[in-house]
Coordinates of C-alpha atoms in Angstrom, one line a residue:
M1 CA -8.2 5.5 15.7
K2 CA -11.3 3.3 15.8
I3 CA -12.4 1.5 12.6
F4 CA -15.9 0.1 12.4
A5 CA -16.6 -3.0 10.4
L6 CA -17.9 -2.4 6.9
N7 CA -21.0 -4.5 5.9
E8 CA -21.0 -3.9 2.2
P9 CA -18.5 -4.4 -0.7
L10 CA -16.1 -1.7 -1.9
N11 CA -16.8 -0.4 -5.4
A12 CA -14.8 2.7 -6.4
Q13 CA -12.0 4.3 -8.4
V14 CA -9.3 5.6 -6.0
K15 CA -7.4 8.5 -7.6
N16 CA -5.9 10.5 -4.7
I17 CA -3.5 7.8 -3.4
A18 CA -0.4 9.3 -1.9
A19 CA 2.4 10.0 -4.4
D20 CA 5.3 7.5 -4.4
K21 CA 7.5 8.0 -1.3
S22 CA 10.7 6.5 -2.8
I23 CA 10.7 8.6 -5.9
S24 CA 9.8 11.7 -4.0
H25 CA 12.8 11.3 -1.6
R26 CA 15.1 10.6 -4.5
S27 CA 13.9 13.3 -6.8
A28 CA 14.5 16.0 -4.1
I29 CA 18.0 14.6 -3.1
F30 CA 19.2 14.0 -6.7
S31 CA 18.3 17.6 -7.6
L32 CA 21.4 18.6 -5.7
L33 CA 23.5 16.9 -8.4
S34 CA 22.4 19.4 -11.0
D35 CA 23.3 23.1 -11.5
K36 CA 19.8 24.1 -12.8
K37 CA 16.3 24.2 -11.4
S38 CA 14.5 20.8 -11.1
V39 CA 10.7 20.6 -11.3
I40 CA 9.0 17.8 -9.4
K41 CA 5.2 17.4 -9.9
N42 CA 2.9 15.5 -7.6
Y43 CA 5.5 15.4 -4.8
L44 CA 4.4 13.5 -1.7
M45 CA 3.6 16.1 1.0
A46 CA 4.0 13.8 4.0
E47 CA 6.1 14.3 7.1
D48 CA 9.0 12.2 5.9
T49 CA 9.3 13.7 2.5
I50 CA 8.8 17.3 3.7
N51 CA 11.7 16.7 6.1
T52 CA 13.8 15.7 3.0
L53 CA 12.9 19.1 1.4
K54 CA 14.0 20.9 4.6
I55 CA 17.3 19.1 4.5
V56 CA 17.8 19.9 0.9
E57 CA 17.1 23.5 1.8
N58 CA 19.6 23.4 4.7
L59 CA 22.2 22.1 2.3
G60 CA 21.9 25.4 0.3
A61 CA 19.1 24.8 -2.2
K62 CA 16.2 27.1 -2.8
V63 CA 12.9 25.1 -2.4
E64 CA 9.7 26.5 -3.8
I65 CA 6.4 24.7 -3.1
D66 CA 3.1 25.2 -4.9
G67 CA 0.5 22.7 -3.8
L68 CA 1.9 19.3 -4.8
N69 CA 4.6 20.8 -7.1
V70 CA 8.1 21.5 -6.0
Q71 CA 10.9 23.5 -7.7
I72 CA 14.4 23.0 -6.4
T73 CA 17.3 25.3 -7.4
P74 CA 20.5 23.7 -6.2
P75 CA 23.5 25.6 -4.7
E76 CA 26.8 25.8 -6.5
K77 CA 28.1 23.3 -4.0
I78 CA 26.5 21.6 -1.0
K79 CA 26.7 23.9 2.0
E80 CA 27.9 22.9 5.4
P81 CA 24.8 23.4 7.6
S82 CA 24.8 25.1 11.0
S83 CA 22.1 22.9 12.3
I84 CA 21.2 19.2 12.7
L85 CA 19.6 17.6 9.6
E86 CA 16.3 16.0 10.8
C87 CA 15.1 12.9 8.9
G88 CA 12.1 12.3 11.1
N89 CA 11.0 8.7 10.7
S90 CA 12.6 8.0 7.3
G91 CA 15.4 5.4 7.1
T92 CA 15.4 6.0 3.3
A93 CA 16.3 9.6 3.7
M94 CA 18.9 9.0 6.3
R95 CA 20.7 6.3 4.4
I96 CA 20.6 8.1 1.1
F97 CA 21.9 11.3 2.7
M98 CA 24.7 9.3 4.3
G99 CA 25.9 8.4 0.8
L100 CA 25.6 11.9 -0.6
L101 CA 27.2 13.7 2.4
A102 CA 30.0 11.1 2.9
S103 CA 31.5 12.5 -0.4
S104 CA 30.6 16.1 0.2
D105 CA 33.1 18.6 1.8
G106 CA 31.8 19.6 5.2
F107 CA 30.6 18.4 8.6
F108 CA 27.0 17.1 8.9
V109 CA 24.8 15.6 11.6
L110 CA 21.8 13.4 10.7
N111 CA 19.1 12.7 13.3
G112 CA 15.8 11.0 13.4
D113 CA 12.8 10.4 15.7
I114 CA 12.9 7.9 18.6
Y115 CA 12.1 5.0 16.2
L116 CA 14.5 5.9 13.4
N117 CA 17.4 6.4 15.9
E118 CA 17.1 2.7 16.9
R119 CA 17.5 1.5 13.3
P120 CA 20.8 0.1 12.0
M121 CA 23.0 2.4 9.9
R122 CA 26.3 0.6 9.7
R123 CA 25.2 -1.3 6.6
V124 CA 25.8 2.0 4.8
G125 CA 28.5 3.4 7.1
D126 CA 30.8 0.4 7.2
P127 CA 31.4 0.0 3.4
L128 CA 31.8 3.8 3.0
A129 CA 34.2 3.9 5.9
K130 CA 36.4 1.3 4.2
V131 CA 37.0 3.7 1.3
G132 CA 37.7 6.8 3.4
A133 CA 34.4 8.1 4.7
K134 CA 34.3 9.4 8.3
F135 CA 31.3 8.4 10.3
D136 CA 30.5 8.4 14.0
G137 CA 27.4 7.9 16.1
R138 CA 25.7 5.9 18.9
D139 CA 26.5 2.2 19.2
N140 CA 29.8 2.6 17.4
G141 CA 28.2 4.4 14.5
D142 CA 25.3 2.0 14.0
K143 CA 22.6 4.4 15.3
A144 CA 21.8 8.0 14.9
P145 CA 22.5 10.8 15.6
L146 CA 25.2 10.3 13.1
C147 CA 28.2 12.7 12.5
I148 CA 29.7 12.7 9.0
R149 CA 32.9 14.4 7.9
G150 CA 32.6 14.4 4.2
K151 CA 35.4 14.2 1.6
K152 CA 36.1 12.8 -1.8
L153 CA 36.3 9.0 -1.6
E154 CA 38.5 6.4 -3.3
Y155 CA 37.2 4.1 -6.1
F156 CA 35.7 1.0 -4.5
E157 CA 34.1 -2.4 -5.4
Y158 CA 31.4 -3.5 -3.0
E159 CA 29.3 -6.7 -3.0
S160 CA 26.3 -6.2 -0.8
K161 CA 25.0 -9.1 1.3
I162 CA 21.5 -7.8 1.3
A163 CA 19.2 -6.6 -1.5
S164 CA 18.6 -3.0 -0.4
A165 CA 17.8 -0.1 -2.6
Q166 CA 18.8 2.3 0.2
V167 CA 22.3 0.8 0.5
K168 CA 22.7 0.7 -3.3
T169 CA 21.6 4.4 -3.7
A170 CA 23.9 5.5 -0.9
M171 CA 26.8 3.7 -2.6
I172 CA 25.9 5.1 -6.0
L173 CA 25.8 8.7 -4.8
S174 CA 29.1 8.5 -2.9
A175 CA 30.7 7.1 -6.1
L176 CA 29.2 9.7 -8.4
K177 CA 30.7 12.5 -6.4
S178 CA 34.1 10.8 -5.9
N179 CA 35.9 8.3 -8.1
G180 CA 33.3 5.8 -9.1
C181 CA 32.5 2.2 -8.0
K182 CA 31.4 -1.3 -8.9
F183 CA 28.4 -2.3 -6.9
I184 CA 27.1 -5.9 -6.8
E185 CA 23.7 -6.9 -5.3
P186 CA 22.5 -10.4 -4.5
E187 CA 19.2 -9.8 -6.3
L188 CA 17.7 -6.8 -8.1
S189 CA 16.4 -4.3 -5.5
R190 CA 14.2 -1.3 -6.4
D191 CA 15.9 0.4 -9.3
H192 CA 14.4 3.9 -9.2
S193 CA 17.8 5.5 -8.4
E194 CA 19.5 4.1 -11.5
R195 CA 16.6 5.0 -13.7
I196 CA 16.3 8.5 -12.5
L197 CA 20.1 9.2 -12.4
I198 CA 20.6 7.8 -15.9
G199 CA 17.8 10.0 -17.1
M200 CA 19.7 12.9 -15.6
G201 CA 22.8 12.0 -17.6
A202 CA 24.8 9.9 -15.0
D203 CA 27.2 7.3 -16.5
I204 CA 25.8 4.2 -14.8
K205 CA 25.8 0.8 -16.6
R206 CA 24.1 -2.4 -15.5
D207 CA 25.3 -5.9 -16.3
G208 CA 23.0 -8.4 -14.6
L209 CA 23.4 -7.6 -10.9
V210 CA 26.5 -5.5 -11.4
L211 CA 26.4 -1.7 -11.6
D212 CA 29.4 0.2 -12.9
V213 CA 29.2 3.8 -11.7
N214 CA 31.5 6.4 -13.2
P215 CA 32.1 9.8 -11.4
I216 CA 30.2 12.8 -12.8
K217 CA 32.5 15.2 -14.7
K218 CA 29.9 18.0 -14.9
P219 CA 26.6 18.7 -13.2
L220 CA 23.7 16.4 -14.2
N221 CA 20.7 17.6 -16.1
P222 CA 17.9 18.9 -14.0
L223 CA 14.8 16.8 -13.3
E224 CA 11.4 17.4 -14.8
I225 CA 9.4 14.5 -13.3
F226 CA 5.8 13.6 -12.4
V227 CA 5.8 11.4 -9.3
P228 CA 3.3 8.5 -9.9
N229 CA 1.1 7.3 -7.1
D230 CA 2.7 4.9 -4.6
P231 CA 2.0 1.2 -5.2
S232 CA 2.8 0.4 -1.6
S233 CA 0.2 2.9 -0.4
A234 CA -2.3 1.7 -3.0
F235 CA -1.8 -1.9 -1.8
Y236 CA -3.8 -1.4 1.4
F237 CA -6.9 -0.8 -0.8
A238 CA -6.0 -3.8 -3.0
V239 CA -6.0 -6.0 0.1
A240 CA -9.3 -4.4 1.2
A241 CA -10.9 -5.4 -2.1
C242 CA -9.5 -8.9 -1.8
I243 CA -11.0 -9.6 1.7
M244 CA -14.4 -7.9 1.2
P245 CA -16.7 -10.1 -0.9
G246 CA -18.1 -8.5 -4.0
S247 CA -15.6 -5.7 -4.0
K248 CA -13.9 -4.0 -7.0
V249 CA -11.5 -1.1 -6.8
V250 CA -9.5 0.7 -9.6
L251 CA -6.3 2.2 -8.4
K252 CA -5.3 5.1 -10.6
N253 CA -2.0 6.4 -11.9
I254 CA 0.1 3.9 -10.0
L255 CA 3.9 3.2 -10.4
L256 CA 4.1 -0.1 -12.3
N257 CA 7.9 -0.8 -12.0
K258 CA 8.3 -4.6 -11.7
T259 CA 10.2 -4.2 -8.4
R260 CA 7.2 -2.5 -6.8
V261 CA 4.2 -4.6 -7.8
Q262 CA 5.4 -8.0 -6.6
A263 CA 2.9 -8.0 -3.7
Y264 CA 0.1 -7.6 -6.2
K265 CA 1.5 -10.7 -8.0
V266 CA 1.3 -12.6 -4.7
L267 CA -2.4 -11.7 -4.4
Q268 CA -2.9 -13.0 -8.0
K269 CA -1.2 -16.2 -7.0
M270 CA -3.6 -16.4 -4.0
G271 CA -6.6 -16.2 -6.4
A272 CA -7.4 -12.5 -6.6
N273 CA -8.5 -11.0 -10.0
I274 CA -5.9 -8.2 -10.7
K275 CA -5.3 -6.4 -14.0
F276 CA -2.5 -3.9 -14.9
E277 CA -3.1 -1.3 -17.6
L278 CA -0.1 0.8 -18.7
S279 CA -0.8 4.4 -19.6
S280 CA 2.6 6.1 -19.8
S281 CA 6.3 5.6 -19.6
L282 CA 9.1 8.1 -19.1
Y283 CA 11.4 7.5 -16.1
E284 CA 9.0 4.8 -15.0
D285 CA 5.9 2.9 -16.2
I286 CA 2.7 4.3 -14.8
G287 CA -0.9 3.0 -15.1
D288 CA -4.0 1.7 -13.4
I289 CA -4.5 -1.5 -11.3
T290 CA -7.9 -3.1 -11.1
V291 CA -8.5 -5.4 -8.2
E292 CA -11.6 -7.6 -8.0
Y293 CA -12.6 -9.9 -5.1
A294 CA -12.2 -13.6 -5.4
P295 CA -11.7 -16.2 -2.6
L296 CA -8.1 -16.3 -1.5
H297 CA -6.1 -19.4 -0.7
G298 CA -2.8 -19.9 1.1
V299 CA 0.5 -19.4 -0.5
E300 CA 4.3 -19.6 0.2
V301 CA 6.3 -16.5 -0.6
S302 CA 10.1 -16.8 -0.5
Q303 CA 11.4 -15.1 -3.7
N304 CA 12.0 -11.4 -4.6
I305 CA 11.3 -10.4 -1.0
S306 CA 13.0 -7.0 -1.4
W307 CA 10.3 -6.2 -4.0
L308 CA 7.5 -6.6 -1.4
I309 CA 9.2 -5.9 1.9
D310 CA 7.1 -2.8 2.6
E311 CA 3.8 -4.6 1.8
A312 CA 4.5 -7.6 4.1
P313 CA 2.2 -6.5 7.0
A314 CA -0.6 -5.9 4.6
L315 CA 0.1 -9.2 2.9
A316 CA -0.2 -10.8 6.3
V317 CA -3.8 -9.4 6.5
A318 CA -4.5 -11.1 3.2
F319 CA -3.0 -14.3 4.5
A320 CA -5.3 -14.1 7.6
N321 CA -8.3 -14.0 5.3
A322 CA -7.2 -16.9 3.0
S323 CA -8.2 -20.5 3.2
G324 CA -5.3 -22.7 4.5
E325 CA -1.8 -21.7 5.6
S326 CA 0.5 -19.0 4.2
V327 CA 4.2 -18.6 4.7
L328 CA 6.6 -15.7 4.2
R329 CA 10.3 -16.5 4.3
N330 CA 13.6 -14.7 3.6
A331 CA 12.3 -11.5 5.1
K332 CA 14.6 -11.0 8.0
E333 CA 14.9 -7.3 6.9
L334 CA 11.4 -6.8 8.4
R335 CA 13.0 -7.0 11.9
V336 CA 14.9 -3.8 11.4
K337 CA 12.2 -1.6 10.0
E338 CA 10.3 1.1 12.0
C339 CA 9.6 -1.7 14.4
D340 CA 10.2 -5.5 14.4
R341 CA 7.5 -6.0 11.8
I342 CA 7.6 -9.8 12.1
A343 CA 7.0 -9.8 15.8
V344 CA 4.5 -7.0 15.8
T345 CA 2.5 -8.4 12.9
V346 CA 2.3 -11.8 14.4
K347 CA 1.4 -10.5 17.9
G348 CA -1.3 -8.2 16.3
L349 CA -2.9 -11.1 14.4
Q350 CA -2.8 -13.4 17.5
T351 CA -4.6 -10.6 19.4
C352 CA -7.3 -10.7 16.7
G353 CA -7.7 -14.5 17.2
I354 CA -5.7 -15.5 14.1
E355 CA -3.3 -18.4 14.3
A356 CA 0.1 -16.9 13.5
N357 CA 3.7 -17.8 14.4
E358 CA 7.0 -16.2 13.9
L359 CA 9.9 -17.6 11.9
E360 CA 13.4 -16.1 12.2
D361 CA 12.9 -14.6 8.7
G362 CA 9.2 -14.4 8.3
F363 CA 5.9 -15.8 9.6
I364 CA 3.3 -18.6 9.2
I365 CA -0.3 -17.5 9.2
K366 CA -3.4 -19.8 9.1
G367 CA -6.5 -18.1 7.7
G368 CA -9.4 -17.7 10.0
V369 CA -12.1 -15.3 11.3
A370 CA -10.6 -12.1 12.9
K371 CA -12.2 -10.5 15.9
P372 CA -12.0 -6.9 17.1
A373 CA -8.9 -6.0 19.0
I374 CA -6.8 -3.1 20.3
I375 CA -3.5 -2.9 18.2
D376 CA -0.4 -1.1 19.2
S377 CA 1.2 0.2 16.0
F378 CA 4.6 0.8 17.8
G379 CA 4.7 4.0 15.7
D380 CA 4.9 2.1 12.5
H381 CA 2.7 3.5 9.7
R382 CA 2.5 0.2 7.8
I383 CA 1.4 -1.7 10.9
A384 CA -1.2 0.9 11.6
M385 CA -2.7 0.9 8.1
S386 CA -2.6 -2.9 7.7
F387 CA -4.6 -3.5 10.8
A388 CA -7.0 -0.7 9.9
I389 CA -7.7 -2.7 6.7
L390 CA -8.3 -5.8 8.8
G391 CA -10.7 -3.7 10.8
L392 CA -13.0 -3.5 7.8
K393 CA -13.9 -7.1 8.5
C394 CA -14.4 -7.0 12.2
G395 CA -13.7 -3.5 13.6
M396 CA -10.4 -2.4 15.2
I397 CA -8.8 0.1 17.5
I398 CA -5.3 1.3 16.4
E399 CA -3.1 3.0 18.9
A400 CA -0.4 5.5 18.0
D401 CA -2.0 6.0 14.6
E402 CA -0.5 9.5 14.1
C403 CA 2.5 7.7 12.4
I404 CA 0.3 7.2 9.3
A405 CA 1.0 10.9 8.4
T406 CA 4.7 10.0 7.8
S407 CA 3.8 8.4 4.4
F408 CA 0.1 8.6 3.7
P409 CA -1.6 11.8 5.1
N410 CA -5.0 11.2 3.4
F411 CA -5.3 7.5 4.2
K412 CA -8.2 8.0 6.6
E413 CA -9.8 10.4 4.1
I414 CA -9.8 7.8 1.4
L415 CA -11.2 5.1 3.8
A416 CA -14.0 7.5 4.7
S417 CA -14.8 8.1 1.0
L418 CA -15.2 4.4 0.6
G419 CA -17.9 4.3 3.3
V420 CA -15.8 3.3 6.3
S421 CA -16.7 4.8 9.6
I422 CA -13.8 6.1 11.6
E423 CA -13.5 7.7 15.0
N424 CA -10.3 9.5 16.1

């Protein structure tokens, strides 16, 4: 993909941003905990989330798709599939299914693409194995393909060393279908799972950073949910407005959960003009985000990192366009995403002539003037989209950009609608 530099400001309302990936995955998977049909509106029709629907179907559910709306009729009990369950590029799907299937009778095999199959999975498998779950896989069960022999698990108490919504959700699901658990996290991670499951009738109570999860005694209520637009996907256009002088964009129908808009708060701290306008609340707060250009200045980011981990590569683009030096710390999790996002982001910025250096748990970036470059995305959708946004300033060629379809199929379409010239 070749991005040509844009010589005019952005001024637009952006409505057709991809639906939230996290909530789409969870809504489809959680529908299996009910005994009635769930209705999911504005489901994300991207490669990763479509794979999740296929897995749900292989586990015995009836899945009906009408445009962006999905209806899922769950089976009486989860079926042991006769084929491998393909998660594609999604670590979220694989880890959440690990929790669900660890406590479901049957034998299951989870597989991913070449990138997902190199990502660590024992962070979920090890704590579940301690309470009776049976896992195996490559590298002593740390890498997919993963084999799971599911069964009802013991009650457990688990204190997580990392703030991970994926680990938390896996633990919650295994406990709901077994004998319950107490789960403790070091800081609040994305809380979509608790919100949705409580809305479905699950007995989950929070006290600070402690979750008490009681087993379900009867099927949960079905979902009827509208999936808001993804703040992580919308963030690319927020950064675009922040680095293109004179720009203003309004991002419509965005999920405003506080654990998902931290990266926007960082842009505010850097000097950007950003306003949030709440329009509705049910399972989650939804509204519009207005982003207006103002000169950015350097910032240090070290708190609530789990709330902005997906936005870190795009934040690095904002750092590269700010005056002074910016630092991201406590983000070691970036090294085990679709690629080593610390190393790949820093290398990409250096290739563009920006002064950038790796830290063990983040990076230091000095703002400057980027130059055109050829960027290897390493099959990581967030790297590809972040450097495409940097390309608005100077032009850019992104290699292996097909990965964008895993989370944001119409990303290029939106860029083109904003006046950006793109060659495939």
